[in-house]
Every structure is written in C-alpha cells, then in structure tokens.
Tab-separated table of C-alpha atoms in Angstrom:
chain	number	residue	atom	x	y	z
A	29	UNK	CA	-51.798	16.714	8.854
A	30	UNK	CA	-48.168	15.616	10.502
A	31	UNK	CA	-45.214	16.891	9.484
A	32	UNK	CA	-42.556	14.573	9.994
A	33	UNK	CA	-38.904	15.912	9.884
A	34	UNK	CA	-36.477	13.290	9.544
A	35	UNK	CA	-32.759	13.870	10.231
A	36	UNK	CA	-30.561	11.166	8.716
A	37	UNK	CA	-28.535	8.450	11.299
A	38	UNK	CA	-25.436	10.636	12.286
A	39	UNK	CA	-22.207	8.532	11.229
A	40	UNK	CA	-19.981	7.413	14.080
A	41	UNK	CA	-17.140	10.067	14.760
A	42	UNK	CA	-14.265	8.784	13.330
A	43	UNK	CA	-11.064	8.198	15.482
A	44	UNK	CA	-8.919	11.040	17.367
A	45	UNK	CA	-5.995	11.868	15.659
A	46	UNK	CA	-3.187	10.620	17.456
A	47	UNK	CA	-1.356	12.991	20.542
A	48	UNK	CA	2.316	13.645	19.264
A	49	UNK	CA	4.471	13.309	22.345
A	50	UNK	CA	7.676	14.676	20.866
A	51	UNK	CA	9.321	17.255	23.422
A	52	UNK	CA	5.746	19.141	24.609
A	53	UNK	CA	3.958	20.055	21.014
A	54	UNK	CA	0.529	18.726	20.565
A	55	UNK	CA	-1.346	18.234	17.723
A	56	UNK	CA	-5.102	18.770	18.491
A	57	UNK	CA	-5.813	19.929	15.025
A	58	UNK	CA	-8.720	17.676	13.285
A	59	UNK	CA	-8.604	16.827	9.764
A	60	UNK	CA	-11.398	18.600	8.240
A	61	UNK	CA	-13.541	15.298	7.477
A	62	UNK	CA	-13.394	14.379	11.118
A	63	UNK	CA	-14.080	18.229	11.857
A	64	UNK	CA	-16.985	18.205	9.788
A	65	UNK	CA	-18.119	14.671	11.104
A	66	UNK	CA	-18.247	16.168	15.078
A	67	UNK	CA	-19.789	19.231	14.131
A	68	UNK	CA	-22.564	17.388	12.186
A	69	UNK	CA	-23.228	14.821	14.894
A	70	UNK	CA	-23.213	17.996	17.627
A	71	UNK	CA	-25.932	19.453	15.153
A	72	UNK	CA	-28.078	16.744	14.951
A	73	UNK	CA	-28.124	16.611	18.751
A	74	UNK	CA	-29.224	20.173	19.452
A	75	UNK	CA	-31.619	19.622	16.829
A	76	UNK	CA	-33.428	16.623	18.371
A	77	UNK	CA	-33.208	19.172	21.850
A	78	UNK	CA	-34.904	21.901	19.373
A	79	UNK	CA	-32.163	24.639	19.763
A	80	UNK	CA	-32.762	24.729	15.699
A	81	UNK	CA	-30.239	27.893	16.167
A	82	UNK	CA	-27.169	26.183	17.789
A	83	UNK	CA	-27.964	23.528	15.202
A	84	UNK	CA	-27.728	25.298	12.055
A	85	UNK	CA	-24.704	26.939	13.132
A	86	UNK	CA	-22.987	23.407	13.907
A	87	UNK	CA	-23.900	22.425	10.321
A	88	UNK	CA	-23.123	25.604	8.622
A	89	UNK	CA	-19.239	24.824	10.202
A	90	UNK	CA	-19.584	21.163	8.937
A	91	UNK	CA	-20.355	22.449	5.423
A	92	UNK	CA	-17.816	25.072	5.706
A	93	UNK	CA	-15.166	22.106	6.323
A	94	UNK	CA	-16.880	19.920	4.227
A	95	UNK	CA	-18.310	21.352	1.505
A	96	UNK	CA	-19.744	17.901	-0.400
A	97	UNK	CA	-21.373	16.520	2.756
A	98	UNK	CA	-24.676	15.764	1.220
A	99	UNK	CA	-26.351	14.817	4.741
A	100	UNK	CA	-24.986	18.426	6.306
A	101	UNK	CA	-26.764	19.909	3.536
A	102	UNK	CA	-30.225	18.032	4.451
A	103	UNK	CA	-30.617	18.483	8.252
A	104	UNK	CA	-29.444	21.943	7.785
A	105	UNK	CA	-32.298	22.309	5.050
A	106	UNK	CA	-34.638	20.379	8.508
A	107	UNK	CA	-33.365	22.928	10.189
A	108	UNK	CA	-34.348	26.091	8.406
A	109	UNK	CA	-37.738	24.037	7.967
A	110	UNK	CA	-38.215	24.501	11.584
A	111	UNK	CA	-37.195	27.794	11.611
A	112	UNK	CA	-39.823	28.638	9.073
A	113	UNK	CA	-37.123	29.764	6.376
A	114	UNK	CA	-38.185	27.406	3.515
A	115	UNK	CA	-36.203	29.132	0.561
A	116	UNK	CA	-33.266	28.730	2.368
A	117	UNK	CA	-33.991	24.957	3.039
A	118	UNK	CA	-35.307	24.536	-0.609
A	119	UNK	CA	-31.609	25.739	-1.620
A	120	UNK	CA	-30.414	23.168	0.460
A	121	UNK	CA	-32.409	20.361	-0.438
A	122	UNK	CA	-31.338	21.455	-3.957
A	123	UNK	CA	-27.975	20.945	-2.745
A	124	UNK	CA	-28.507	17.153	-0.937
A	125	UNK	CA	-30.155	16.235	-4.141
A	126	UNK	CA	-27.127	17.255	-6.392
A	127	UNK	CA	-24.588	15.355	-4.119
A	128	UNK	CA	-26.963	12.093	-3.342
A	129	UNK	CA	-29.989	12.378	-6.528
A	130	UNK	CA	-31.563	8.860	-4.710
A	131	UNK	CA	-32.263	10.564	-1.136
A	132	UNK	CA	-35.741	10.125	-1.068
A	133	UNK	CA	-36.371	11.910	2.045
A	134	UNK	CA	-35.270	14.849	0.150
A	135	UNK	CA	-37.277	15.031	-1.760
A	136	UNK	CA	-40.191	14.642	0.408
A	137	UNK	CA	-38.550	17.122	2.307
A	138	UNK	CA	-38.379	19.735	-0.666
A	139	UNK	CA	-41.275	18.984	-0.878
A	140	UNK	CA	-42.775	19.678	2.259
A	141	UNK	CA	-40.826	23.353	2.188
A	142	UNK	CA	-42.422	24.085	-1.409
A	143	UNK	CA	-46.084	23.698	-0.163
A	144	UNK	CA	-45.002	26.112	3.056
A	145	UNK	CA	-44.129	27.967	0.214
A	146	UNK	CA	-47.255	27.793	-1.802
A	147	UNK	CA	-46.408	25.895	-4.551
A	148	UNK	CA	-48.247	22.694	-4.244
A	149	UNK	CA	-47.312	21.540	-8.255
A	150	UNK	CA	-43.444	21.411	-7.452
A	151	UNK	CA	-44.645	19.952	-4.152
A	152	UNK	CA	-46.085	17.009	-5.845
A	153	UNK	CA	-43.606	16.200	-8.402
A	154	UNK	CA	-41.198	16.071	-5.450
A	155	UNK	CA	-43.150	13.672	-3.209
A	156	UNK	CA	-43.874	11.878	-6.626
A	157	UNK	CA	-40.003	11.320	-7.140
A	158	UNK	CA	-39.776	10.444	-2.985
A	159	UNK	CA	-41.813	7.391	-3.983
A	160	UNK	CA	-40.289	6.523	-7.138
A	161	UNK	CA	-37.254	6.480	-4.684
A	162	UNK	CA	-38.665	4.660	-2.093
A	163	UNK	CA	-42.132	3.404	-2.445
A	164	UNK	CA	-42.275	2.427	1.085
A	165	UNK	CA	-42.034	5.587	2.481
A	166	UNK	CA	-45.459	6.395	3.354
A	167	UNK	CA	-45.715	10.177	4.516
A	168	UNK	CA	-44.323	10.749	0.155
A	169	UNK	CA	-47.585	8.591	-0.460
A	170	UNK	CA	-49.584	10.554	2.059
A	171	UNK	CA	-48.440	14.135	1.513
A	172	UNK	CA	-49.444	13.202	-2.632
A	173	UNK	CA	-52.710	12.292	-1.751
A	174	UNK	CA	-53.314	14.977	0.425
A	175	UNK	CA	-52.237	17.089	-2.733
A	176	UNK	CA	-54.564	15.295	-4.982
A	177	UNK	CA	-57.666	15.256	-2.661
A	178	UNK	CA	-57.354	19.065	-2.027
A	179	UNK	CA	-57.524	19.532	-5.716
A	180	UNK	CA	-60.930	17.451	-6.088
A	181	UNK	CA	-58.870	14.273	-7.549
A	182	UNK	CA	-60.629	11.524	-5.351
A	183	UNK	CA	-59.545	8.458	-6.644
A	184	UNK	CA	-56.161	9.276	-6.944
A	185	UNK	CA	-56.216	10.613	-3.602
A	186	UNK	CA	-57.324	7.223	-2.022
A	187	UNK	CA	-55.116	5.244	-4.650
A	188	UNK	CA	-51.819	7.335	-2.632
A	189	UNK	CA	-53.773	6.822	0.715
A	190	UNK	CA	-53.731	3.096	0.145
A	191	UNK	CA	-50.027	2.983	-0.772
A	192	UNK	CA	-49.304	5.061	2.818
A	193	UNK	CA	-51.285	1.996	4.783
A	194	UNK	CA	-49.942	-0.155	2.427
A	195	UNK	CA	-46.401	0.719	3.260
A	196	UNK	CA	-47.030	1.816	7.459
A	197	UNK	CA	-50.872	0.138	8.515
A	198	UNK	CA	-50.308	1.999	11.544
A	199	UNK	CA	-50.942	5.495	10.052
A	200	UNK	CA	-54.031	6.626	11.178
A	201	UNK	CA	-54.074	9.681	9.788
A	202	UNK	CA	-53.681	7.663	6.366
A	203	UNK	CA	-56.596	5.404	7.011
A	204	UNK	CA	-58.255	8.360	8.561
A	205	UNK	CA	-57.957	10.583	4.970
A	206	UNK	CA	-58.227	7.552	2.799
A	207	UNK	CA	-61.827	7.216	4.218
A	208	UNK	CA	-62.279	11.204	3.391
A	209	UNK	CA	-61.785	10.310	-0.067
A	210	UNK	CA	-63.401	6.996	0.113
A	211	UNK	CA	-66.393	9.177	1.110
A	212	UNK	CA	-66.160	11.680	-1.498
A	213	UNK	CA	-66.845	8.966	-3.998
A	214	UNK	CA	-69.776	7.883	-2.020
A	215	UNK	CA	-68.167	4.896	-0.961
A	216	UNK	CA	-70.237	4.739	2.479
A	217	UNK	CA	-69.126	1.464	3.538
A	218	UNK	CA	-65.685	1.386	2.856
A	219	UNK	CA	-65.060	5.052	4.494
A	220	UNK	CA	-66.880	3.904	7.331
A	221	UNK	CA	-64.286	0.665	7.416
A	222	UNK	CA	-61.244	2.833	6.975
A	223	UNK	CA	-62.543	5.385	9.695
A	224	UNK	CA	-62.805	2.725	11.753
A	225	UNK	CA	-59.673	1.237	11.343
A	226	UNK	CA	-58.103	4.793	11.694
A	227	UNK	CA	-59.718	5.187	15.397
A	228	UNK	CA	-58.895	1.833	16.429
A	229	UNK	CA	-55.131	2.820	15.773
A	230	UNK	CA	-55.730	5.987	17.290
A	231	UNK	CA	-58.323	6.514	19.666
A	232	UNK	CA	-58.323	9.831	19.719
A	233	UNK	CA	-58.271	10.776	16.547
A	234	UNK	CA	-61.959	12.918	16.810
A	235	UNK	CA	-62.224	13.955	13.778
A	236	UNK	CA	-61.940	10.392	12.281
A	237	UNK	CA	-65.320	9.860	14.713
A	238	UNK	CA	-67.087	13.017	13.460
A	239	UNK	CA	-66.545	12.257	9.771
A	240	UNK	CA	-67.792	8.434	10.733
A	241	UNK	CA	-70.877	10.295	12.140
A	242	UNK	CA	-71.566	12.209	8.648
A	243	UNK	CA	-70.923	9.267	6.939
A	244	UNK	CA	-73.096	6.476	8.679
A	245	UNK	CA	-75.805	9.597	8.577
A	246	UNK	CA	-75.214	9.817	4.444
A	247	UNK	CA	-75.284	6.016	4.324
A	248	UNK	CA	-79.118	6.165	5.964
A	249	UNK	CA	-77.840	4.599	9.389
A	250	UNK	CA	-79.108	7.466	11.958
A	251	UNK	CA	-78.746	5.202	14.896
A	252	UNK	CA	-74.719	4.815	13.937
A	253	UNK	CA	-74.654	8.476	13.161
A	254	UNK	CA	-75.975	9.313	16.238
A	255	UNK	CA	-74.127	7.220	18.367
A	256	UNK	CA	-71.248	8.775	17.205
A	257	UNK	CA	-72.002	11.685	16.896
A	258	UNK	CA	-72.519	11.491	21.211
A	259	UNK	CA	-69.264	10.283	21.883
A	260	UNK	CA	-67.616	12.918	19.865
A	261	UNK	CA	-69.853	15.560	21.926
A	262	UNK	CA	-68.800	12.954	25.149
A	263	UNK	CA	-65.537	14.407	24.447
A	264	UNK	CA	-65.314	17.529	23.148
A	265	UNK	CA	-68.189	19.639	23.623
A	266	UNK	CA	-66.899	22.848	22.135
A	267	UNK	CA	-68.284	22.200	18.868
A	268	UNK	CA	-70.447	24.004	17.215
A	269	UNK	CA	-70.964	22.314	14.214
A	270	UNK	CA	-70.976	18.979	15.453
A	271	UNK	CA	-73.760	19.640	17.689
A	272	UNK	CA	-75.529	21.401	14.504
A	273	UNK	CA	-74.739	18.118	12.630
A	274	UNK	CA	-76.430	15.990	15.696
A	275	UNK	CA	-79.386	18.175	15.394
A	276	UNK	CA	-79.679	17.375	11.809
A	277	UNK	CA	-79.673	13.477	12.452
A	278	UNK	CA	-81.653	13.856	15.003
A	279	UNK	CA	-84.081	16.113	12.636
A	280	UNK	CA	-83.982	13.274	10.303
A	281	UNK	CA	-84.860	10.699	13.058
A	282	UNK	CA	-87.976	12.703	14.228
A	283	UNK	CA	-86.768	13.666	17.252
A	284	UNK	CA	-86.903	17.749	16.533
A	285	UNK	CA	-87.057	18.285	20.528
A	286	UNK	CA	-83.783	16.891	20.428
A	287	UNK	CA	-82.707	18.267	17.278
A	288	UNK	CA	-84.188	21.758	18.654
A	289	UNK	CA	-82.022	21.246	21.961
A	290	UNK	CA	-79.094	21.034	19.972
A	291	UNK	CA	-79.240	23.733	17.774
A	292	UNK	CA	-80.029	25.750	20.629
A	293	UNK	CA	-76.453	24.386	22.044
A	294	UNK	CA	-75.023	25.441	18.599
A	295	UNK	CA	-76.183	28.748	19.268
A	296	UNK	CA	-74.731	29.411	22.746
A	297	UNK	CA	-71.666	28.278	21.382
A	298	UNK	CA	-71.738	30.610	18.291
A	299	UNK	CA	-74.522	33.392	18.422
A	300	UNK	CA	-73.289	34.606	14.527
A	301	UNK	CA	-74.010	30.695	13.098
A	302	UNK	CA	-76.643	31.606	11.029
A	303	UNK	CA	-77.326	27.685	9.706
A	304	UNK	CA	-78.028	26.667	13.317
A	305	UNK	CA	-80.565	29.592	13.792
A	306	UNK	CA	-82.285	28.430	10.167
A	307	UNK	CA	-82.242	25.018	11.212
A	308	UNK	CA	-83.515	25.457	14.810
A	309	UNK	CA	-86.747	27.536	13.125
A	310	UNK	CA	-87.024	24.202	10.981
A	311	UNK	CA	-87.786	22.138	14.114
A	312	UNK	CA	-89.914	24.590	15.579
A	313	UNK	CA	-91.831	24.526	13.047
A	314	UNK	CA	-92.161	21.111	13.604
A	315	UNK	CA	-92.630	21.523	17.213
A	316	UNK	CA	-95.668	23.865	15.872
A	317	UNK	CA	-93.790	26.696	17.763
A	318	UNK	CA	-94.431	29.185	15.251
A	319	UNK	CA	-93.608	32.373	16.714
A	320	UNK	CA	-90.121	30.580	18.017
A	321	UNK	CA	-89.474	29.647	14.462
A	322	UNK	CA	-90.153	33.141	12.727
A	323	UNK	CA	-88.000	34.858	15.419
A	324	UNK	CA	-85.204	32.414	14.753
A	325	UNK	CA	-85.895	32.146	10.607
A	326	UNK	CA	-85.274	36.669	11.118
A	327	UNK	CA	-82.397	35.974	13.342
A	328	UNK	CA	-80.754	33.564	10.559
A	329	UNK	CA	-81.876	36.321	7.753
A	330	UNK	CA	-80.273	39.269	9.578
A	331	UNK	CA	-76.903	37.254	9.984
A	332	UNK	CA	-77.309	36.165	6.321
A	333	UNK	CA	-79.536	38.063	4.211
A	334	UNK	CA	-78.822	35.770	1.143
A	335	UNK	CA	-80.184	32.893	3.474
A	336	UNK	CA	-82.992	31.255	0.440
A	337	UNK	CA	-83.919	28.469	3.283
A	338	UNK	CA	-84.256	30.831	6.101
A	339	UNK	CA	-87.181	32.847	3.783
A	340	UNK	CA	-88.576	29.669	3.400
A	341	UNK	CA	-88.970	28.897	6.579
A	342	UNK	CA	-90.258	32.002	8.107
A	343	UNK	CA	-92.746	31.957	5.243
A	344	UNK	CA	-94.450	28.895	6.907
A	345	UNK	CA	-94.171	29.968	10.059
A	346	UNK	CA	-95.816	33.861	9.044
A	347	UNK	CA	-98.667	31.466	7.255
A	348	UNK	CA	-99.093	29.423	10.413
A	349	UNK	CA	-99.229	32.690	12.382
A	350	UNK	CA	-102.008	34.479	9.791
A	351	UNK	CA	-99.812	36.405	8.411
A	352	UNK	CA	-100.318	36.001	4.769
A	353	UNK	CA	-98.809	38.915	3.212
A	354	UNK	CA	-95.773	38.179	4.642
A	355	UNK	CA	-95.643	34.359	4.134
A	356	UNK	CA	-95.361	35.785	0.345
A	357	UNK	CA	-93.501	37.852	0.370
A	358	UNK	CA	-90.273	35.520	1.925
A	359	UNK	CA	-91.155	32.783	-0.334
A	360	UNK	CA	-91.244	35.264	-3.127
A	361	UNK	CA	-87.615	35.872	-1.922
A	362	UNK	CA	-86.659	32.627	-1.022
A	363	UNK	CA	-87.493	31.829	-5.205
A	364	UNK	CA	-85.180	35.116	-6.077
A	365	UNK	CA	-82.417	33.562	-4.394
A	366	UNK	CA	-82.583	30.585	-6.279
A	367	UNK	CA	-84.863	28.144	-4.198
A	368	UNK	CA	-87.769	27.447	-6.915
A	369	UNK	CA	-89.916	25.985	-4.453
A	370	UNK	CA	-90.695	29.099	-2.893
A	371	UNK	CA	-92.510	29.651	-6.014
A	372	UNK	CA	-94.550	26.642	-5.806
A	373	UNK	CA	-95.697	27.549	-2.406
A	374	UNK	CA	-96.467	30.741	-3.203
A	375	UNK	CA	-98.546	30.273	-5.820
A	376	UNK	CA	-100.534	27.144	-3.896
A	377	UNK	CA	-101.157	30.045	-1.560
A	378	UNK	CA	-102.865	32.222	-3.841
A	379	UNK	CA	-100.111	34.782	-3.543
A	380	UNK	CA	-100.415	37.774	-5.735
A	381	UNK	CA	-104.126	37.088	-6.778
C-alpha cells in the first residue's frame, strides 16, 4: 500500500522587520512569529529534499518560538514518521489536533503512525474521524478499508474502497483493492471490472493482473485466466506462484503438458515449494508418467509430511505402478489427515481385506 505524507502549504514569510539607520545600530532581531514562520518554511524544504534530520531540527526551533503553531507540530510529527519514530509523531499529532481539532490530515496521519505502531483499532477510529473531516480525502477512505478487509470485513472494505475512487478515480491502488474485496464476496464480474479499471490507470500495477488471472480462472473463464496469467509471466518471470497458478489453469484446461512445464518452472524457482511438487505429480499422473509422479508426490511429502493431497496422489501412482500395499497405505494416510476420500479409494481397492 502507499503511504502518502503530506506536509501542509508553508505560509508566505512575513515581511523583514525594518533596518534602523540611527547612528550605526541595527536591528536584525526577528519577532518570534516571523522567526518561527522562516524556520518552518526552511523545514518544510529540507523535508521535501529528505534531510528529515535538518528538518526536524528547523521545526523543533519554530515550536520553540512558537509554541501554538499547530502546522509546526504536524510536519514535525511527518517528520519523525519518516524517521521511523512514531510515538514521538503520535505526541505530535496529539498536539496539531489540540491546536486545529478539524485537520483532517491529522488524523489520517495519527493514524498512519498508530498502525506502524501496531494498533490498527486507534488506527481506524482516526482515519474514521479524517473522513468525517473531509470525506474527500481518499487515502482516510483507503487506509479504513484496508483496515476492514484485513480483518475479514468485505463489504465494508469495498463500501471505503468505493468512497477512495469516489473521491480520486485515479487511485489505482483503490480500484485495484476494491476488486480484492469485490472478489472475496465472489463478485467475479465486478472485481474483474475494477481490476481492470485499476490497470488501465496504472499499467503496471502486476499484481492487479495476477489477481485478474485468479479471478477470471474462479469465474470459469480459463482462456481470460490464462491470457493473463502470460503477460504477468511476460513481465516478471520470477514468480513462483504465479507460474504454479498458470499450471493450475492450465490443469483445468487439459493441457497437463503445459501445466507439467510450469510446475516444473515453479520448482527451479523454489526447490522447498512443496504445492508445486504435489501438483506437478497430479499432471503426471495424467501424463500416465507414473514413476515421475510418485517421485514428485515423495518429494512434496518429505517437504511437508502433513501434505493429505500429496498421499493421495502417490497412492495412484504406487497402484498404477503395482504397488498395492503401498497405494494403501498413503491413502490410508491421506484419510488420517483429514482427506475422507482416501478412504473411499481405499476401500474400492480392497485394502485391508
């Protein structure tokens, strides 16, 4: 997810004092408003350069002149954000919030330092009172539902992900988790719109195409699936998982050659990925490569000897390869961890008579 930091407009810098030209004093003393005013304006500039250190000491001598300056008090709190001290810029958001209670932006950014800090609850009644504030400010309506999806709440998640492209329809990552939760609610179609819309606004945006993928492949379109699931791999072919999740489509599509290719690419990419080794004995089975598909059903049980599907699996291929006693015993394990169907096959095998 983003993190936008927002530093409030610096105010103009108000007037030099005037040069007294009696005899040859000078006064080059500023008040301590127009002190504070400089020093804030010099701090917002090193912090849009990143020298976050420079920064907070420019607005630590603003505050120290200025003690009520509520916008000191809510870059500096930016500031320590950056700096990964998010107590410290909770205190100061505290402190923006006491002098100006309808800054919005503070309290999205109190809230974004609480959930740094763990504490997604106070997190969310923040970025709930940012949009009471301000209900077009869409990262409050984002961060919310980002909040609410994590904690299974789907349709409240995509109600706050429709407010944020509501109030910005240019945030893709919106649109992006909108469809996430549009999808959790087995929504097919509509994810599939909003992921769409999210990688036309950003076209690069992969994960918005890999999730599309999973989707069109849930909503019984392979060819879609498929399609996409290519260009991701086009474009980023580091992957394991999405190469895993090609195989599968192309698994359900027939094509196990295919799908046995790209488990096999899985596998290069991640030797320990146990699912990939199960699933890559599934399509040699189909294959009728039986001794391939009990070496890589073992392979996918010694990584994970919990693995009820992998038992399965190399049952077949041990019954295939006249190995009855065997072919029992894994489905006789494959029903102890919980898949019943190795029981079924086991007993249509006469196992135990």
């Amino acid at each position: 997810m983003l993190k936008p930091i927002l530093l409030l407009a610096a105010g103009s810098l108000l007037p030099l004092a005037a040069t007294a030209q009696v005899d040859t004093v000078r006064a080059s003393t500023l008040p301590p408003a127009q002190q504070a005013e400089r020093l804030y304006n010099s701090g917002v500039a090193k912090f849009n350069q990143k020298s976050y250190r420079a920064a907070l000491q420019d607005f630590d001598r603003a505050l120290a002149a200025k003690p009520d300056f509520a916008k000191a008090y809510y870059n500096r709190a930016a500031v320590r954000y950056e700096l990964q001290e998010y107590q410290p810029a909770v205190q100061d958001y505290d402190a923006a919030l006491k002098l100006d209670p309808a800054s919005g932006t503070a309290y999205f950014g109190r809230g974004q330092a609480r959930e740094a800090l763990k504490q997604p609850a106070e997190a969310e009644q923040d970025y709930s009172k940012a949009v009471e504030t301000n209900p077009a400010y869409a990262p409050a309506w984002y961060y919310r539902g980002a909040l609410r999806f994590e904690k299974g709440e789907y349709k409240a998640a995509k109600a706050d992900f429709e407010q944020a492209t509501k109030a910005d329809p240019t945030y893709a990552y919106a649109w992006h988790d909108r469809a996430s939760a549009e999808r959790q609610l087995q929504e097919y179609p509509a994810a599939i719109q909003s992921y769409t819309r999210a990688l036309t606004l950003q076209p690069e945006l992969l994960p918005a195409l890999l999730n599309r993928a999973g989707t069109r492949r849930r909503a019984g379109d392979l060819k879609g699936a498929l399609q996409d699931y290519t260009q991701y791999l086009q474009k980023k072919q580091d992957n394991p998982i999405a190469y895993t999740n090609r195989g599968a489509a192309r698994y359900e599509a027939a094509d196990y050659k295919g799908a046995a290719e790209d488990f096999g690419r899985a596998i290069e990419l991640d030797g320990a990925y146990a699912f990939a080794w199960n699933n890559r004995a599934a399509a040699f089975l189909k294959l009728e490569d039986y001794k391939k598909a009990e070496a890589d059903a073992s392979k996918a049980i010694a990584l994970n000897p919990q693995y009820a599907e992998a038992y399965l699996n190399r049952g077949h291929a041990r019954e295939m390869l006249r190995n009855p006693d065997g072919a029992c015993q894994d489905w006789r394990k494959a029903a102890e961890l919980g898949l019943e169907i190795g029981t079924s096959y086991a007993a249509n095998s006469g196992c135990g008579e």
